[in-house]
PDB file of C-alpha atoms in Angstrom:
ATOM      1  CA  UNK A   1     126.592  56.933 151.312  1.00 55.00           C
ATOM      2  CA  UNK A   2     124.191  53.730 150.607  1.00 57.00           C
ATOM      3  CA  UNK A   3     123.152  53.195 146.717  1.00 54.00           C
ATOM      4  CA  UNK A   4     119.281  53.983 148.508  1.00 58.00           C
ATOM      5  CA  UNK A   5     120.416  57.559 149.986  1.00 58.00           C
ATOM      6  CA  UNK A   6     122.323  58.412 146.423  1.00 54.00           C
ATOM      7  CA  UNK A   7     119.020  57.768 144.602  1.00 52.00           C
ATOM      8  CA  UNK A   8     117.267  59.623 146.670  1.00 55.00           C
ATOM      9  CA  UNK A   9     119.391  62.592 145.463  1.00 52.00           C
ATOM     10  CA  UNK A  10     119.508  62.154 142.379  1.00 50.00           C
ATOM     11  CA  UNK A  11     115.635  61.854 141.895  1.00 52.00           C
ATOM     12  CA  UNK A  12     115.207  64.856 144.599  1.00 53.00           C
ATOM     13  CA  UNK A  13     117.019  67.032 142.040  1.00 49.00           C
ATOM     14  CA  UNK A  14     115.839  66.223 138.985  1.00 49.00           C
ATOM     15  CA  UNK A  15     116.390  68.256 136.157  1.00 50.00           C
ATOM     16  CA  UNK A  16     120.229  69.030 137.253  1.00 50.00           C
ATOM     17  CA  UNK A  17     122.880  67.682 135.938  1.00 50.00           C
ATOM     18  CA  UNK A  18     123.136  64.284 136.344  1.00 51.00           C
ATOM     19  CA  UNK A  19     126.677  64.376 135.965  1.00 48.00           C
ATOM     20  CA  UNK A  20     127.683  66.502 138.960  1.00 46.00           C
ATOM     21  CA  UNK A  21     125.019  64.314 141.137  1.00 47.00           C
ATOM     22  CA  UNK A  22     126.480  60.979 140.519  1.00 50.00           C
ATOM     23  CA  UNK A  23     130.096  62.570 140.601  1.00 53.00           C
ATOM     24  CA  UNK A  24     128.985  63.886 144.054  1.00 53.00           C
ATOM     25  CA  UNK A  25     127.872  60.590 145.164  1.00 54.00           C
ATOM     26  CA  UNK A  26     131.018  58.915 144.373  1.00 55.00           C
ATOM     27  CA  UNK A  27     133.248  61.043 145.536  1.00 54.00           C
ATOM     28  CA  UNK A  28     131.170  60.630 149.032  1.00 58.00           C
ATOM     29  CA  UNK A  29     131.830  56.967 148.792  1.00 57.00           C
ATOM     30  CA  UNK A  30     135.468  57.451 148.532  1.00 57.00           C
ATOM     31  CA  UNK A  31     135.520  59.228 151.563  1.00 57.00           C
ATOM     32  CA  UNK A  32     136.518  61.999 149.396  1.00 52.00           C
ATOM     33  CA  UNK A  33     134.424  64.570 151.114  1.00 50.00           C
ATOM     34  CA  UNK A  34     136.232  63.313 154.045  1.00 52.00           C
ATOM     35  CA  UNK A  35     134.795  63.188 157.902  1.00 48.00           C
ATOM     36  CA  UNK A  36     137.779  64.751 159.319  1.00 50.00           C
ATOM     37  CA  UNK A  37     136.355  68.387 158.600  1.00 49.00           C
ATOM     38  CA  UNK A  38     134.356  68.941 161.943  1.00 52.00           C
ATOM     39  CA  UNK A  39     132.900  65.505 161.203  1.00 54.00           C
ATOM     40  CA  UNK A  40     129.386  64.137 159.855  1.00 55.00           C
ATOM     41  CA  UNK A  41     128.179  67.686 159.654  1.00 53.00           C
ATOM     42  CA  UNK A  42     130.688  69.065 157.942  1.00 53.00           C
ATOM     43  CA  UNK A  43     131.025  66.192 155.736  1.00 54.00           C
ATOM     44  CA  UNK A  44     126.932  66.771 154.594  1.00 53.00           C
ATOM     45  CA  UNK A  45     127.441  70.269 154.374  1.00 52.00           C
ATOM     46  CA  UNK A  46     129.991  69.754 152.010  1.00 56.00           C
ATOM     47  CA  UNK A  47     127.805  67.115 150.013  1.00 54.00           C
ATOM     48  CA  UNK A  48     125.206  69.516 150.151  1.00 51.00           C
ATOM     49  CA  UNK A  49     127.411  72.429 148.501  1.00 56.00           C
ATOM     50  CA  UNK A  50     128.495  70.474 145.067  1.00 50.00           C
ATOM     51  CA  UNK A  51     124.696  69.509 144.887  1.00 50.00           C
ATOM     52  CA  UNK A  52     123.666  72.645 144.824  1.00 57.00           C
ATOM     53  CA  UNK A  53     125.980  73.162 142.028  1.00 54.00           C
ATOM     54  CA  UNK A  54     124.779  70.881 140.036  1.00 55.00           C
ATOM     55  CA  UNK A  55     121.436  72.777 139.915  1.00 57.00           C
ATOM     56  CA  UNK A  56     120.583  75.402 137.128  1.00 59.00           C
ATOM     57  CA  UNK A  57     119.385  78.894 138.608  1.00 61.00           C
ATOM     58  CA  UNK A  58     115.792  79.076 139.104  1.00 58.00           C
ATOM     59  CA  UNK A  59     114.030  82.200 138.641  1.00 63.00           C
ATOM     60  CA  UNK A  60     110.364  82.821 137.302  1.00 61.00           C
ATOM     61  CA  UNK A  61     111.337  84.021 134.129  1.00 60.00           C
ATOM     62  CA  UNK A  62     113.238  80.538 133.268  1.00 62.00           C
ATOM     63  CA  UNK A  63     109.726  78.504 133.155  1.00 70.00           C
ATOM     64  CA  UNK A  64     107.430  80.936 132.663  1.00 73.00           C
ATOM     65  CA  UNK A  65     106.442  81.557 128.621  1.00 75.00           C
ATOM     66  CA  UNK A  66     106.827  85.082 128.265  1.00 75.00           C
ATOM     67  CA  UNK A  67     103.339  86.167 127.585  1.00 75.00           C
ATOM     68  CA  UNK A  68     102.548  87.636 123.860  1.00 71.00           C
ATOM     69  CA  UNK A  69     101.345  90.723 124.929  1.00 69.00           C
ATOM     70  CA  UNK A  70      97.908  89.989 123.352  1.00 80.00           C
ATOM     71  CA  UNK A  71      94.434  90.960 125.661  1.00 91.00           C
ATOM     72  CA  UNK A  72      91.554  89.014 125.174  1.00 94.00           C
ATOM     73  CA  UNK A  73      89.470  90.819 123.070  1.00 96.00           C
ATOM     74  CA  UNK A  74      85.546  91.020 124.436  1.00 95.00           C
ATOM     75  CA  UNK A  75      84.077  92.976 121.277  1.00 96.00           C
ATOM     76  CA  UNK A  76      85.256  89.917 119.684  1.00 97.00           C
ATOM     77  CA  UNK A  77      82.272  89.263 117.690  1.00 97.00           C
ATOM     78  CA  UNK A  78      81.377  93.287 117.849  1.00 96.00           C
ATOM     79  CA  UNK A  79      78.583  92.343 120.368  1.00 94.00           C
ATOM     80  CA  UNK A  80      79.800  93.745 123.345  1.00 93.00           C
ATOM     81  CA  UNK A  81      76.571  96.026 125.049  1.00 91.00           C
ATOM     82  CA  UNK A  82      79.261  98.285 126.051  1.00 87.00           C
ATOM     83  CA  UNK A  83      80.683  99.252 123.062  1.00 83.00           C
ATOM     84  CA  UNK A  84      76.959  98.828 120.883  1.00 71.00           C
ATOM     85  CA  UNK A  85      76.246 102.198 119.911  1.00 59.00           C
ATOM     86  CA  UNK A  86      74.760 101.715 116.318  1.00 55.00           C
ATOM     87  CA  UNK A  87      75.413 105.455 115.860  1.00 47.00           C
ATOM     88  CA  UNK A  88      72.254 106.259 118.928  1.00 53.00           C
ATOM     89  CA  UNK A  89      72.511 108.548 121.647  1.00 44.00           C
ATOM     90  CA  UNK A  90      71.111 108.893 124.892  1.00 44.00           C
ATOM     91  CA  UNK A  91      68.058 110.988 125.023  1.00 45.00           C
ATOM     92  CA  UNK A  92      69.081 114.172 127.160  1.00 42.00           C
ATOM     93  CA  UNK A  93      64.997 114.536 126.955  1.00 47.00           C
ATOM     94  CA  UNK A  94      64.529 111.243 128.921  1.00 48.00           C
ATOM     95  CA  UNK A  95      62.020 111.366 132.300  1.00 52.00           C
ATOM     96  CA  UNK A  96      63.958 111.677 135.155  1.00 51.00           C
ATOM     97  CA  UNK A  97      61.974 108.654 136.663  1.00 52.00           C
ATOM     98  CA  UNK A  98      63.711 106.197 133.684  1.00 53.00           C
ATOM     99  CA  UNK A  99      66.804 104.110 134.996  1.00 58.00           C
ATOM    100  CA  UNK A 100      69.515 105.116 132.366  1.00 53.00           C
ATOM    101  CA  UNK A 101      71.237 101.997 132.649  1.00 57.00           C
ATOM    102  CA  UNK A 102      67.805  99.690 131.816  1.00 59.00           C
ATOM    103  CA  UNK A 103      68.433 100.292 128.292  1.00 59.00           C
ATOM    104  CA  UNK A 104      72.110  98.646 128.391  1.00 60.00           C
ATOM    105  CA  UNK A 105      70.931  96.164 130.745  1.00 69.00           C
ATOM    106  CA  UNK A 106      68.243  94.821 128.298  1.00 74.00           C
ATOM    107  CA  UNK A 107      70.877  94.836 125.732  1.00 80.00           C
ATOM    108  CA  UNK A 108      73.242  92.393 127.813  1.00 90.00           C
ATOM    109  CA  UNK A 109      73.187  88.850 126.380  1.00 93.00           C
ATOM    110  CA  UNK A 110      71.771  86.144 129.137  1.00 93.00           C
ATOM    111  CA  UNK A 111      72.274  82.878 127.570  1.00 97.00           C
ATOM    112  CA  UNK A 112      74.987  80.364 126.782  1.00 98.00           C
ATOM    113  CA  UNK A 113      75.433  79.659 122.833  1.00 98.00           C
ATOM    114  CA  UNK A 114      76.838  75.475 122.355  1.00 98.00           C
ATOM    115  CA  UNK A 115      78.538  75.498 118.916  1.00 98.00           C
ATOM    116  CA  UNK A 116      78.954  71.365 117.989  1.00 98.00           C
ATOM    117  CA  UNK A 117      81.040  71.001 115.149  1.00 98.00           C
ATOM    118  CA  UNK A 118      80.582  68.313 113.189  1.00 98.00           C
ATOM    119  CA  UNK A 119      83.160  66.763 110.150  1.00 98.00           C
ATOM    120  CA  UNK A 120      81.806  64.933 107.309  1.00 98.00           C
ATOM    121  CA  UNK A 121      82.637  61.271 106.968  1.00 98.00           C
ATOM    122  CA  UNK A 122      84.467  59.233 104.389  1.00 98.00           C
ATOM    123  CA  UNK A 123      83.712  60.198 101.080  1.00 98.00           C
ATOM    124  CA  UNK A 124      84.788  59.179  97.802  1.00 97.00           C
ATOM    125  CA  UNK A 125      88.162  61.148  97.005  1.00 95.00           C
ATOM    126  CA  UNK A 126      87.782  59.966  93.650  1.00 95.00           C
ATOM    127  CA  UNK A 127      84.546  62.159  92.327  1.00 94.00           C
ATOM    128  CA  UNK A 128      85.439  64.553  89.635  1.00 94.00           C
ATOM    129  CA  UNK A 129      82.412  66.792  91.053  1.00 96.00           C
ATOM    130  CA  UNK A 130      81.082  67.419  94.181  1.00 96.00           C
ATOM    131  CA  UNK A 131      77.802  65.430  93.521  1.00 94.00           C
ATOM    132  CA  UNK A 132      80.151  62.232  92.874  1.00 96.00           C
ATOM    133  CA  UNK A 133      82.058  63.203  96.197  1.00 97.00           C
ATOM    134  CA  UNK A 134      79.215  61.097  98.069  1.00 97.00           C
ATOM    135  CA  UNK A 135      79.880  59.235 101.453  1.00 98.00           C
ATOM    136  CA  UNK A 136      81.980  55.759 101.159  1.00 98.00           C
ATOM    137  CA  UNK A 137      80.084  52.842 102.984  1.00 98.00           C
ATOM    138  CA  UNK A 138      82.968  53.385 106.014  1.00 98.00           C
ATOM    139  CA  UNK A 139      82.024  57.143 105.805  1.00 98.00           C
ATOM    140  CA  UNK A 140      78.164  56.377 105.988  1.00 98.00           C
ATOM    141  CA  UNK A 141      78.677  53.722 109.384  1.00 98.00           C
ATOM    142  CA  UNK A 142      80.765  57.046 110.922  1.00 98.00           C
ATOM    143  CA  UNK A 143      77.816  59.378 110.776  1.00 98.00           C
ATOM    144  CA  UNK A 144      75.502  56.613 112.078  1.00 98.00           C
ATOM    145  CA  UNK A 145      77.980  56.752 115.059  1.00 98.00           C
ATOM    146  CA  UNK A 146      78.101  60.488 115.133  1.00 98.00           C
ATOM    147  CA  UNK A 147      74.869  60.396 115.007  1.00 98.00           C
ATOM    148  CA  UNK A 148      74.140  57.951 117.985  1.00 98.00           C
ATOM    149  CA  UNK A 149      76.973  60.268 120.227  1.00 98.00           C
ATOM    150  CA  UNK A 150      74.714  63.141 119.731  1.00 98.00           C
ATOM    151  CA  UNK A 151      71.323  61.657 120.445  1.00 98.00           C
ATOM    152  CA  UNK A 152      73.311  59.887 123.893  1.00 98.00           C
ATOM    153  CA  UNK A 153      74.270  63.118 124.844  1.00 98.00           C
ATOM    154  CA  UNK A 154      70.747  64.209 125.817  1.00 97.00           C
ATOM    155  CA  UNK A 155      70.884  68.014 124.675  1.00 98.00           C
ATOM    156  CA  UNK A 156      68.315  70.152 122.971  1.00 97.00           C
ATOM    157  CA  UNK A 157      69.318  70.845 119.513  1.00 98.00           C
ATOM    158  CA  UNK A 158      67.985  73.889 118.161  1.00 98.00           C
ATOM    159  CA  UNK A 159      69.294  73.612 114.341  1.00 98.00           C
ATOM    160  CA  UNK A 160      71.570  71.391 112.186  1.00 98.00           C
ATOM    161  CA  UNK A 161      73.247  73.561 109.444  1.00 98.00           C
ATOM    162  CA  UNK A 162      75.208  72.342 106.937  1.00 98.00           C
ATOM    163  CA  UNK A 163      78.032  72.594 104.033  1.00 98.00           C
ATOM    164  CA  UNK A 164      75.498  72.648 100.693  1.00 98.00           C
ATOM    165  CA  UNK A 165      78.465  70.133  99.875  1.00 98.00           C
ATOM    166  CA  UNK A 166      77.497  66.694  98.528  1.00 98.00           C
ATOM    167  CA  UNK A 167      79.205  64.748 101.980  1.00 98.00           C
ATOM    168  CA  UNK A 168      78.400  67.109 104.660  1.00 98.00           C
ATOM    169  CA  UNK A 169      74.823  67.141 103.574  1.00 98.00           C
ATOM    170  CA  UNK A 170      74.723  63.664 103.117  1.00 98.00           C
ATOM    171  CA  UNK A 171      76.325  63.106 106.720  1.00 98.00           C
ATOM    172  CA  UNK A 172      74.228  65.923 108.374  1.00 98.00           C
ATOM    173  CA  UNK A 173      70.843  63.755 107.036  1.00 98.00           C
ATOM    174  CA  UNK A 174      71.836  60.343 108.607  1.00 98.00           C
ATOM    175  CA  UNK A 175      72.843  62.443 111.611  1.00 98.00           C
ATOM    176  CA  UNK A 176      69.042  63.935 111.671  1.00 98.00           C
ATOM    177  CA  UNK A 177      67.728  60.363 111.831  1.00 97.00           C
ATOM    178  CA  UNK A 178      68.778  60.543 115.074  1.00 98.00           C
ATOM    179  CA  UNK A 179      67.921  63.786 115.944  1.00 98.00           C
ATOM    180  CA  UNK A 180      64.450  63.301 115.632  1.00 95.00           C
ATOM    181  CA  UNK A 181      62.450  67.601 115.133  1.00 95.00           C
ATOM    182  CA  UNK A 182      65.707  69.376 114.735  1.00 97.00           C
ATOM    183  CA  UNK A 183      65.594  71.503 111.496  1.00 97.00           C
ATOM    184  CA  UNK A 184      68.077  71.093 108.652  1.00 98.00           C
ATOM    185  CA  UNK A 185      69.698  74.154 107.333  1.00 98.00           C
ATOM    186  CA  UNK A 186      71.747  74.250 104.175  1.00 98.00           C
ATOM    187  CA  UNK A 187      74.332  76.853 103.530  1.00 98.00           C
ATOM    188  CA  UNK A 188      76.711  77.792 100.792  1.00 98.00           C
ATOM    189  CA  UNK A 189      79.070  80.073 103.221  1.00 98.00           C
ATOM    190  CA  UNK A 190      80.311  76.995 104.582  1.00 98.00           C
ATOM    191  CA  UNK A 191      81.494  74.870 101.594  1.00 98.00           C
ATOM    192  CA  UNK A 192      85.348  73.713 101.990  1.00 98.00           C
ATOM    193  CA  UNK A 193      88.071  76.004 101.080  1.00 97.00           C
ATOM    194  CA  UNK A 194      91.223  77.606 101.894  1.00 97.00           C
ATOM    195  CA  UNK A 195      90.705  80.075 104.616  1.00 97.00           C
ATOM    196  CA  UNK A 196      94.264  81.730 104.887  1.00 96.00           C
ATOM    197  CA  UNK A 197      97.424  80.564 103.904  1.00 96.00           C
ATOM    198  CA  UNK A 198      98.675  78.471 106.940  1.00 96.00           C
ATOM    199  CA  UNK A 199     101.819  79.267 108.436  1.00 96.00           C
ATOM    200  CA  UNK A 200     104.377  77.466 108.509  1.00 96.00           C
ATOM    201  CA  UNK A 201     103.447  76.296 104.663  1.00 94.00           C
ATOM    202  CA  UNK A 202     102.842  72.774 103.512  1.00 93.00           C
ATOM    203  CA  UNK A 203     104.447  71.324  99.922  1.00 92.00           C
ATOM    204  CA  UNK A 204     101.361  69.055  98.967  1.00 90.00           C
ATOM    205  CA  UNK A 205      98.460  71.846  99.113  1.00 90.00           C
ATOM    206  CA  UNK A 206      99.064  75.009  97.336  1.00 92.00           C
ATOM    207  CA  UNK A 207      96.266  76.641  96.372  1.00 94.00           C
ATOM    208  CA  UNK A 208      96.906  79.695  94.372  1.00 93.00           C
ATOM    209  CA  UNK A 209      96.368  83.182  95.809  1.00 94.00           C
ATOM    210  CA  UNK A 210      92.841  84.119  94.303  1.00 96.00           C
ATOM    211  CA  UNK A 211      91.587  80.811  95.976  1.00 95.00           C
ATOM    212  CA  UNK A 212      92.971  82.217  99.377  1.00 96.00           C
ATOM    213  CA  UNK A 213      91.250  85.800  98.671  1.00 96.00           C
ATOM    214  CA  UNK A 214      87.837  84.221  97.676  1.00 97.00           C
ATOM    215  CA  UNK A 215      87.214  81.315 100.096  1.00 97.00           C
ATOM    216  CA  UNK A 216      89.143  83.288 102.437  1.00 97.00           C
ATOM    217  CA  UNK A 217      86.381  86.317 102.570  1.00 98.00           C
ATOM    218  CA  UNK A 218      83.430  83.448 102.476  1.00 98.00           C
ATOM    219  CA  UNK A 219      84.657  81.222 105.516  1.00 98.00           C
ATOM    220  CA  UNK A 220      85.411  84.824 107.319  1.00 98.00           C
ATOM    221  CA  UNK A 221      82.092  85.539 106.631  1.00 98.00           C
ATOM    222  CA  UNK A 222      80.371  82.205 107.565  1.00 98.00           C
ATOM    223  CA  UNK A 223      82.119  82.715 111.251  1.00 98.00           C
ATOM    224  CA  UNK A 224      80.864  86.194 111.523  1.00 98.00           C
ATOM    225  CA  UNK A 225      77.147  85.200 110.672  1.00 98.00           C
ATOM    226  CA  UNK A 226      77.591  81.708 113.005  1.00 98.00           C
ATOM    227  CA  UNK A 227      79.829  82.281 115.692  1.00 98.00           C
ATOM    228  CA  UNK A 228      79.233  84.696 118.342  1.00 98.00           C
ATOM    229  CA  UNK A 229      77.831  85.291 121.852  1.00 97.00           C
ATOM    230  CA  UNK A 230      74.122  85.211 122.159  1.00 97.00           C
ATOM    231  CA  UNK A 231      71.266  87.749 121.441  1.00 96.00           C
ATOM    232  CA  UNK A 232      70.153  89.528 124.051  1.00 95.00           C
ATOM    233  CA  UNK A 233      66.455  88.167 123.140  1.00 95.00           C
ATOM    234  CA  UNK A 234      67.630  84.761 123.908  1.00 96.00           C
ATOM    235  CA  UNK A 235      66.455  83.761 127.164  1.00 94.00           C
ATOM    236  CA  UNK A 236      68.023  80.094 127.181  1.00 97.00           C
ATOM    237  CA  UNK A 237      70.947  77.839 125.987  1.00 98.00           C
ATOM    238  CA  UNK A 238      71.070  76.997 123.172  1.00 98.00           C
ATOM    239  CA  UNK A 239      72.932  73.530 121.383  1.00 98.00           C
ATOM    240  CA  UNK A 240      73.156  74.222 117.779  1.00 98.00           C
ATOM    241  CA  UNK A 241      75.024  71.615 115.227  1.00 98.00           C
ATOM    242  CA  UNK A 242      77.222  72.624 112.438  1.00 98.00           C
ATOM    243  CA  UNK A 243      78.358  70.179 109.554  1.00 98.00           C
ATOM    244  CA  UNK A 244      81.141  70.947 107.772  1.00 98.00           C
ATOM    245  CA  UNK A 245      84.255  70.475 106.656  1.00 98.00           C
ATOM    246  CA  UNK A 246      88.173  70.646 108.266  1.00 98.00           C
ATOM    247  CA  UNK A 247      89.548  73.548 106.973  1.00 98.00           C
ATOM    248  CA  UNK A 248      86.161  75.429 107.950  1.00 98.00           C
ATOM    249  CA  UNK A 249      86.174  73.821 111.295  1.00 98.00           C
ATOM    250  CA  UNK A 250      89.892  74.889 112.047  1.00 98.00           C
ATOM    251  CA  UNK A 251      89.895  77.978 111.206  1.00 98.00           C
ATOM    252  CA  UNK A 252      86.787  78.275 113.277  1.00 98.00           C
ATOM    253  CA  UNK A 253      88.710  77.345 116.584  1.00 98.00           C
ATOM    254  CA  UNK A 254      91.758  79.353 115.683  1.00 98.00           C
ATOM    255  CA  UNK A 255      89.245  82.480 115.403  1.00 98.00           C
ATOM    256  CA  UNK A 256      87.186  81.594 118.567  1.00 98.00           C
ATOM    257  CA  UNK A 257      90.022  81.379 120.732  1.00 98.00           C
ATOM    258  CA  UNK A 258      91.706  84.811 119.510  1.00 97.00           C
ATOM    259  CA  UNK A 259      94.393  82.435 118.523  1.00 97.00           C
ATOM    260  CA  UNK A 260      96.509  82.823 114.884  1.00 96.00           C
ATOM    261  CA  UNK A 261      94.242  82.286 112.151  1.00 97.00           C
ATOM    262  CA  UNK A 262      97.193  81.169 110.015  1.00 97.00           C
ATOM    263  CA  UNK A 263      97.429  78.231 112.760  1.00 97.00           C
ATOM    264  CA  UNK A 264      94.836  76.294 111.215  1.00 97.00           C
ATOM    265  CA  UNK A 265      96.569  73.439 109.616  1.00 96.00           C
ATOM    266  CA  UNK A 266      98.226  72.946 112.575  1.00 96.00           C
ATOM    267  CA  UNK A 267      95.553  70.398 113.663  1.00 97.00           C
ATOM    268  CA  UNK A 268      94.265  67.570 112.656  1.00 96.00           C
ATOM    269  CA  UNK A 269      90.075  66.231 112.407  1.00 98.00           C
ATOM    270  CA  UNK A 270      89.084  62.827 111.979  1.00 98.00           C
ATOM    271  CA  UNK A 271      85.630  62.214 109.927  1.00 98.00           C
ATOM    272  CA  UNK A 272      82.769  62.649 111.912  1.00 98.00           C
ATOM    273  CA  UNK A 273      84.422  64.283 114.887  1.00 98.00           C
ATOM    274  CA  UNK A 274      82.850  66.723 117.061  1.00 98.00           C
ATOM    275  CA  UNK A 275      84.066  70.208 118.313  1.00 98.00           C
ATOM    276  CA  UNK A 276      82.526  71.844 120.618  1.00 98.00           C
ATOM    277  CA  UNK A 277      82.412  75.289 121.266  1.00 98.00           C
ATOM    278  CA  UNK A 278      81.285  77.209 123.641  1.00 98.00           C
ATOM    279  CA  UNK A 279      80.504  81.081 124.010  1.00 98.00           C
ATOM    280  CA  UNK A 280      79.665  82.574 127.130  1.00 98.00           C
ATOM    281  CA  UNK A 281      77.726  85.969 127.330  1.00 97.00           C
ATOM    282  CA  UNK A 282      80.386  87.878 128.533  1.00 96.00           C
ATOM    283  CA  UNK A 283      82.182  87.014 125.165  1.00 96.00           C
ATOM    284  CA  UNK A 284      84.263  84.490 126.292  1.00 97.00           C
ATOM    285  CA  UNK A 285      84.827  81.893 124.440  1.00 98.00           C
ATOM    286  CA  UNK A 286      85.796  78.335 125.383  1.00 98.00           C
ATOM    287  CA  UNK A 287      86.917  74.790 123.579  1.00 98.00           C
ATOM    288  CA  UNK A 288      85.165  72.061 125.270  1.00 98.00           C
ATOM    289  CA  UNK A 289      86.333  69.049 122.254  1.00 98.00           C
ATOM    290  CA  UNK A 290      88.644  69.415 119.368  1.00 98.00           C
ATOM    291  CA  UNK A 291      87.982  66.456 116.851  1.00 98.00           C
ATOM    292  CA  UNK A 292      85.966  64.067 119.380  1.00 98.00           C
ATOM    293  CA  UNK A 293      85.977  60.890 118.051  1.00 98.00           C
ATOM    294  CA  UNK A 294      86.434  58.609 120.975  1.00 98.00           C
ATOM    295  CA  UNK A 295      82.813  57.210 120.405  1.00 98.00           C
ATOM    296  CA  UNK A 296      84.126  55.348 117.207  1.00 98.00           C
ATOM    297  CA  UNK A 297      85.021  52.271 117.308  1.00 98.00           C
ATOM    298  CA  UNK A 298      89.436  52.445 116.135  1.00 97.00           C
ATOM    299  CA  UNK A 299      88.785  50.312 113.362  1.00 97.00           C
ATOM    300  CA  UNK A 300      86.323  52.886 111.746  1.00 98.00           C
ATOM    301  CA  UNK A 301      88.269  56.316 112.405  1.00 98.00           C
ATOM    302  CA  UNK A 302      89.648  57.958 108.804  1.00 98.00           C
ATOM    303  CA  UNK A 303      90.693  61.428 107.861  1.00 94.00           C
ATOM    304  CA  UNK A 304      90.304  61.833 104.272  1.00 85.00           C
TER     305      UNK A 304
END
């Protein structure tokens, strides 16, 4: 067998064993699969047999991931229009001229909700309070670019909200200098924290259980009042900016996507990134960016 046929094999059945393939392929150049067997035929056949051998079984179940078991949840955000009952009941009084299902069907959200999540920049690590935890001069260039990457991308913006913290609000007004009408919201729900112990555990954070219980129930509570499908009122899309913080933004995206909350610290945000989220009326829920920051120039991207 020529050194281009062998290589042929042994690329044709990758992910055998590379052992039994090249052991094959000399033994063929020996002659030690041997012609005299009913000829070329047989002689291939046989080639053809210890090849196959040197192939693991295939079967589905071998590279498939078993699947966790876990539906996708569509009452998610507890929005669903078929499971909104608020404790009313149909009217068994109701004219017989009324469509029973209008009332449902004027209770279905229409519109698209755009969630942009937005990281503070640099700030100084050195502040003993938060009003001394103010952008570095790095930090303030990355929300200037931030900034520019949001005004380039042409959308409506509805509302910036951000952290009450000293260097999200900071980065969320140089952001609005390029946002030119969109109102500035400030909110206390989404200050950084620790919103669940992450699994598997870290050595150099440890914040002590009552941290975990009280940020814990706040950042919960900041993605129940922010993140969820539309009102049914809302006729349009809407593109609405969030600045925050990591831990906030992580946990975030690990509740979005029904994945494990305790997953969070799993990824990792550069300052001034942008994740975006989307959430579809039916409830779904998808992750357009995690931690965009590809508009940056790579001398300016940090993660403190």
């Amino acid at each position: 067998m020529s050194y281009r046929k062998t290589l042929k094999l042994i690329c044709g059945f990758a992910g055998g064993s590379a052992v039994l393939v090249f052991a094959a392929a000399a033994a063929d150049s020996r002659g030690y699969f041997g012609e005299h067997r009913g000829g070329e035929a047989a002689g291939r056949w046989s080639r053809l047999t210890v090849l196959r051998a040197a192939q693991p079984a295939w079967t589905p179940a071998s590279h498939t991931p078993a699947p966790t078991g876990h539906a996708w949840d569509f009452n998610w955000d507890k929005r669903d229009p078929s499971a909104l009952t608020n404790g009313k009941k149909t009217s068994t009084t109701a004219p017989a001229t009324e469509d029973p299902s209008s009332e449902q069907d004027n209770s279905k959200p229409k519109a698209t909700r755009n969630i942009l999540l937005i990281r503070h920049s640099q700030y100084n690590l050195s502040g003993a309070i938060d009003k001394e935890r103010i952008l570095t001069p790095l930090g303030r260039e990355q929300a200037e670019f931030t900034g520019q990457r949001l005004a380039a991308l042409g959308l409506k913006y509805d509302v910036m909200i951000h952290s009450s913290m000293a260097r999200a609000t900071e980065t969320a007004n140089i952001i609005s200098k390029h946002l030119s009408g969109v109102e500035l919201v400030s909110c206390d729900l989404l200050r950084e924290g620790a919103p669940i112990e992450p699994v598997p555990p870290v050595t150099h954070w440890k914040p002590d259980a009552v941290q975990y219980h009280e940020d814990g129930a706040r950042i919960e509570a900041a993605f129940r009042r922010y993140i969820h499908r539309a009102d049914p009122k809302q006729k349009e899309d809407s593109y609405e900016i969030i600045v925050c913080h990591a831990n906030v933004i992580r946990y975030f995206v690990c509740r979005a996507l029904q994945f494990p909350p305790e997953g969070w610290l799993r990824m990792g945000l550069n300052n001034g990134s942008i994740t975006w989220l989307t959430i579809r009326p039916s409830g779904r829920v998808a992750l357009r960016t995690l931690g965009d920051a590809g508009f940056m120039p790579p001398d300016k991207l940090t993660r403190t």
